[in-house]
Amino acid sequence: MTANEGKTSSVVISPEAFVGMLLHSATHGTTVVHGVLLGSISKDCVVTVDEAIPICHEEPTKPLIDTALSLVQAASESKVVGWYTSPERLQDQQPGPAALRIVSSLAAANSSGDEPTLIVLHNESMSQLLRGFDPATPVLKALGKDFGQQWLNPLKVSITEQGGATSAAQDAYKQKIPIADLVDHFEGSSTQWPRNMPLNKCVEKHC
C-alpha cells in the first residue's frame, strides 16, 4: 500500500445523517455525544455517510462501544465508515480523547485498509443554524488521519441537498423531535433506536 492509498479524500453526508447528528447533539445539549457513521467508501477514497447512529451522551466505555458496534452491524448491511462527536463545551471545536481513541480503534480493526472519518460538530454554530440564523462558521468538520497518526487532518466535506437538510433540521428542532441514543434505549426511555422514524419522515418532507 502506498502512503496515500486508503486515505480519505473527501466526505459526503446524506441529509438523514446530517440532521440526525445535529438533533442528537441538540437533544443532549449539555453533554458530549457520540455516534457511529454508516455508509460506503469509493475506490477513490470518498466516504459517503448514509446514516449516523446515536450511541451515547456521555464518555463511552469500551464495553458500550463494543456492544454498540455489534448491534449496529447486526441491524445494517452498511459499512462502518467512521465516528461522530459533539464536544461538551459550546465553543469547543476539537475532538476529545475518547473520540480520537475510538476512531483509531476503528482503523486498527479495519482489514481493508480504508481510513475511517471523524466528524466533529461545532455546538455554537449548530445552535445558531437550528434557531434559523446563518452561522459564521461551519456546523461540522470532517477529519482524517494526519502525519502524526491522529485524526486531526481537515477534509473536504459536503452535505447532499444541503438547503433541504438545513430546513429539515430546523423543522425537527422546532417540533422538538427527540433523538434517543443507545444509552436511552437501554434505559427504556425510547424504542426509536437505531433509527428514528419521526425524524426520517421530517427529512423526507424537505428532501
Short mmCIF file of C-alpha atoms in Angstrom, two decimals:
data_model
loop_
_atom_site.label_atom_id
_atom_site.label_comp_id
_atom_site.label_asym_id
_atom_site.label_seq_id
_atom_site.Cartn_x
_atom_site.Cartn_y
_atom_site.Cartn_z
CA MET A 1 0.00 0.00 0.00
CA THR A 2 1.36 3.44 -0.93
CA ALA A 3 1.50 6.35 1.52
CA ASN A 4 -1.75 7.85 0.23
CA GLU A 5 -3.61 4.65 -0.58
CA GLY A 6 -6.67 4.24 1.60
CA LYS A 7 -6.51 7.83 2.84
CA THR A 8 -9.86 9.63 2.72
CA SER A 9 -10.02 12.32 0.04
CA SER A 10 -13.43 13.85 0.90
CA VAL A 11 -16.67 13.19 2.77
CA VAL A 12 -20.27 13.38 1.54
CA ILE A 13 -23.00 13.39 4.19
CA SER A 14 -26.63 12.47 3.50
CA PRO A 15 -29.47 14.70 4.75
CA GLU A 16 -30.59 11.96 7.16
CA ALA A 17 -27.14 11.67 8.71
CA PHE A 18 -26.67 15.45 8.88
CA VAL A 19 -30.00 16.06 10.61
CA GLY A 20 -29.56 13.08 12.91
CA MET A 21 -26.19 14.27 14.20
CA LEU A 22 -27.45 17.80 14.81
CA LEU A 23 -30.60 16.70 16.61
CA HIS A 24 -28.71 14.15 18.72
CA SER A 25 -26.44 16.92 19.94
CA ALA A 26 -29.37 19.32 20.46
CA THR A 27 -31.32 16.69 22.44
CA HIS A 28 -28.40 16.36 24.87
CA GLY A 29 -27.18 19.94 24.70
CA THR A 30 -25.18 19.99 27.94
CA THR A 31 -23.14 16.82 27.46
CA VAL A 32 -20.74 15.30 24.97
CA VAL A 33 -22.42 12.99 22.43
CA HIS A 34 -21.04 10.15 20.35
CA GLY A 35 -22.31 8.09 17.43
CA VAL A 36 -21.26 5.75 14.65
CA LEU A 37 -21.29 6.57 10.92
CA LEU A 38 -22.52 4.06 8.35
CA GLY A 39 -22.10 4.25 4.59
CA SER A 40 -19.56 3.38 1.92
CA ILE A 41 -16.07 4.24 0.72
CA SER A 42 -15.39 4.50 -3.02
CA LYS A 43 -12.26 3.36 -4.83
CA ASP A 44 -11.04 6.97 -4.94
CA CYS A 45 -11.43 7.17 -1.14
CA VAL A 46 -14.57 9.32 -0.99
CA VAL A 47 -16.52 8.50 2.16
CA THR A 48 -20.30 8.63 1.80
CA VAL A 49 -22.11 8.81 5.13
CA ASP A 50 -25.64 7.45 4.75
CA GLU A 51 -26.59 7.09 8.41
CA ALA A 52 -25.47 8.49 11.75
CA ILE A 53 -26.49 6.16 14.57
CA PRO A 54 -26.55 7.84 18.01
CA ILE A 55 -24.72 5.86 20.69
CA CYS A 56 -24.43 7.88 23.88
CA HIS A 57 -24.46 11.25 25.64
CA GLU A 58 -21.59 10.54 28.00
CA GLU A 59 -17.96 9.44 27.82
CA PRO A 60 -18.26 5.96 26.25
CA THR A 61 -16.73 2.89 27.83
CA LYS A 62 -15.13 0.14 25.77
CA PRO A 63 -17.92 -2.37 26.61
CA LEU A 64 -20.52 0.17 25.43
CA ILE A 65 -18.62 0.81 22.19
CA ASP A 66 -18.17 -2.91 21.52
CA THR A 67 -21.86 -3.58 22.19
CA ALA A 68 -22.94 -0.64 20.05
CA LEU A 69 -20.83 -1.70 17.07
CA SER A 70 -22.12 -5.28 17.32
CA LEU A 71 -25.76 -4.15 17.44
CA VAL A 72 -25.34 -1.61 14.63
CA GLN A 73 -23.58 -4.06 12.33
CA ALA A 74 -26.23 -6.71 13.02
CA ALA A 75 -29.02 -4.25 12.15
CA SER A 76 -27.50 -2.84 8.97
CA GLU A 77 -25.76 -4.07 5.84
CA SER A 78 -23.88 -0.76 5.54
CA LYS A 79 -20.23 -0.42 6.43
CA VAL A 80 -18.94 1.41 9.48
CA VAL A 81 -17.11 4.38 7.93
CA GLY A 82 -16.38 6.49 10.99
CA TRP A 83 -17.47 8.15 14.21
CA TYR A 84 -19.04 11.46 15.17
CA THR A 85 -18.91 13.53 18.31
CA SER A 86 -20.15 16.81 19.69
CA PRO A 87 -17.93 18.26 22.44
CA GLU A 88 -19.42 19.24 25.77
CA ARG A 89 -18.43 22.92 25.68
CA LEU A 90 -20.33 25.33 23.43
CA GLN A 91 -17.30 26.83 21.69
CA ASP A 92 -15.12 23.71 21.57
CA GLN A 93 -14.37 22.54 18.02
CA GLN A 94 -11.77 19.86 18.76
CA PRO A 95 -12.40 16.15 19.25
CA GLY A 96 -11.86 14.80 22.75
CA PRO A 97 -9.50 11.96 23.67
CA ALA A 98 -12.34 9.40 23.65
CA ALA A 99 -13.35 10.20 20.07
CA LEU A 100 -9.73 10.04 18.91
CA ARG A 101 -9.24 6.67 20.60
CA ILE A 102 -12.44 5.26 19.10
CA VAL A 103 -11.70 6.26 15.51
CA SER A 104 -8.16 4.94 15.89
CA SER A 105 -9.53 1.60 17.09
CA LEU A 106 -11.93 1.50 14.14
CA ALA A 107 -8.97 1.94 11.81
CA ALA A 108 -6.98 -0.79 13.56
CA ALA A 109 -9.91 -3.22 13.23
CA ASN A 110 -10.38 -2.50 9.52
CA SER A 111 -8.60 -5.16 7.48
CA SER A 112 -9.39 -3.43 4.15
CA GLY A 113 -7.11 -0.51 4.92
CA ASP A 114 -9.86 2.08 4.41
CA GLU A 115 -9.49 5.09 6.67
CA PRO A 116 -12.46 5.92 8.92
CA THR A 117 -13.63 9.51 9.22
CA LEU A 118 -14.16 11.52 12.39
CA ILE A 119 -16.88 14.19 12.26
CA VAL A 120 -16.89 16.88 14.93
CA LEU A 121 -19.90 19.15 15.44
CA HIS A 122 -19.48 22.80 16.42
CA ASN A 123 -22.13 23.40 19.06
CA GLU A 124 -22.24 27.19 18.83
CA SER A 125 -22.71 27.21 15.03
CA MET A 126 -25.18 24.33 15.22
CA SER A 127 -27.28 26.21 17.77
CA GLN A 128 -27.39 29.25 15.50
CA LEU A 129 -28.42 27.19 12.47
CA LEU A 130 -31.17 25.30 14.31
CA ARG A 131 -32.66 28.59 15.52
CA GLY A 132 -32.80 29.91 11.96
CA PHE A 133 -29.66 32.05 11.91
CA ASP A 134 -26.79 31.88 9.45
CA PRO A 135 -23.78 30.57 11.42
CA ALA A 136 -20.44 32.34 10.99
CA THR A 137 -18.54 29.05 10.88
CA PRO A 138 -19.47 25.56 9.58
CA VAL A 139 -21.60 23.42 11.86
CA LEU A 140 -19.31 20.44 11.45
CA LYS A 141 -15.95 19.36 10.14
CA ALA A 142 -14.63 16.03 8.90
CA LEU A 143 -11.19 14.86 9.96
CA GLY A 144 -8.82 12.24 8.57
CA LYS A 145 -5.55 10.86 9.85
CA ASP A 146 -2.62 13.27 9.78
CA PHE A 147 1.12 12.55 9.65
CA GLY A 148 1.16 12.26 13.42
CA GLN A 149 -1.32 9.35 13.19
CA GLN A 150 -4.07 11.40 14.83
CA TRP A 151 -7.46 12.26 13.32
CA LEU A 152 -6.82 16.00 13.03
CA ASN A 153 -6.40 16.48 9.26
CA PRO A 154 -9.29 18.59 7.85
CA LEU A 155 -11.09 17.01 4.91
CA LYS A 156 -13.35 18.45 2.23
CA VAL A 157 -16.94 17.82 3.32
CA SER A 158 -20.30 18.38 1.63
CA ILE A 159 -23.94 17.85 2.60
CA THR A 160 -26.24 16.33 -0.02
CA GLU A 161 -29.23 18.64 -0.64
CA GLN A 162 -27.85 21.00 1.98
CA GLY A 163 -30.71 23.53 1.73
CA GLY A 164 -33.35 20.88 2.30
CA ALA A 165 -31.28 19.22 5.02
CA THR A 166 -30.95 22.53 6.85
CA SER A 167 -34.70 23.15 6.60
CA ALA A 168 -35.37 19.64 7.89
CA ALA A 169 -33.05 20.16 10.86
CA GLN A 170 -34.74 23.46 11.75
CA ASP A 171 -38.18 21.90 11.40
CA ALA A 172 -37.27 18.89 13.56
CA TYR A 173 -35.80 21.22 16.17
CA LYS A 174 -38.99 23.31 16.25
CA GLN A 175 -41.06 20.13 16.60
CA LYS A 176 -38.76 19.02 19.42
CA ILE A 177 -38.31 15.59 17.88
CA PRO A 178 -36.14 13.79 20.46
CA ILE A 179 -33.19 11.70 19.37
CA ALA A 180 -32.77 8.61 21.51
CA ASP A 181 -29.33 7.04 21.54
CA LEU A 182 -28.34 3.54 22.58
CA VAL A 183 -27.99 4.53 26.23
CA ASP A 184 -31.54 5.95 26.18
CA HIS A 185 -32.70 2.72 24.55
CA PHE A 186 -31.05 0.60 27.24
CA GLU A 187 -32.69 2.75 29.92
CA GLY A 188 -36.09 2.05 28.35
CA SER A 189 -36.91 5.66 27.53
CA SER A 190 -37.35 5.07 23.79
CA THR A 191 -37.89 2.40 21.15
CA GLN A 192 -36.73 4.75 18.35
CA TRP A 193 -33.29 3.16 18.01
CA PRO A 194 -31.25 2.60 15.93
CA ARG A 195 -33.47 4.54 13.51
CA ASN A 196 -35.81 7.40 14.34
CA MET A 197 -38.90 7.21 12.13
CA PRO A 198 -40.38 10.66 13.03
CA LEU A 199 -37.06 12.27 12.17
CA ASN A 200 -36.75 10.36 8.90
CA LYS A 201 -40.24 11.46 7.89
CA CYS A 202 -39.31 15.06 8.61
CA VAL A 203 -36.21 14.75 6.40
CA GLU A 204 -38.22 13.16 3.60
CA LYS A 205 -40.64 16.09 3.67
CA HIS A 206 -37.84 18.58 2.98
CA CYS A 207 -35.56 16.49 0.79
#
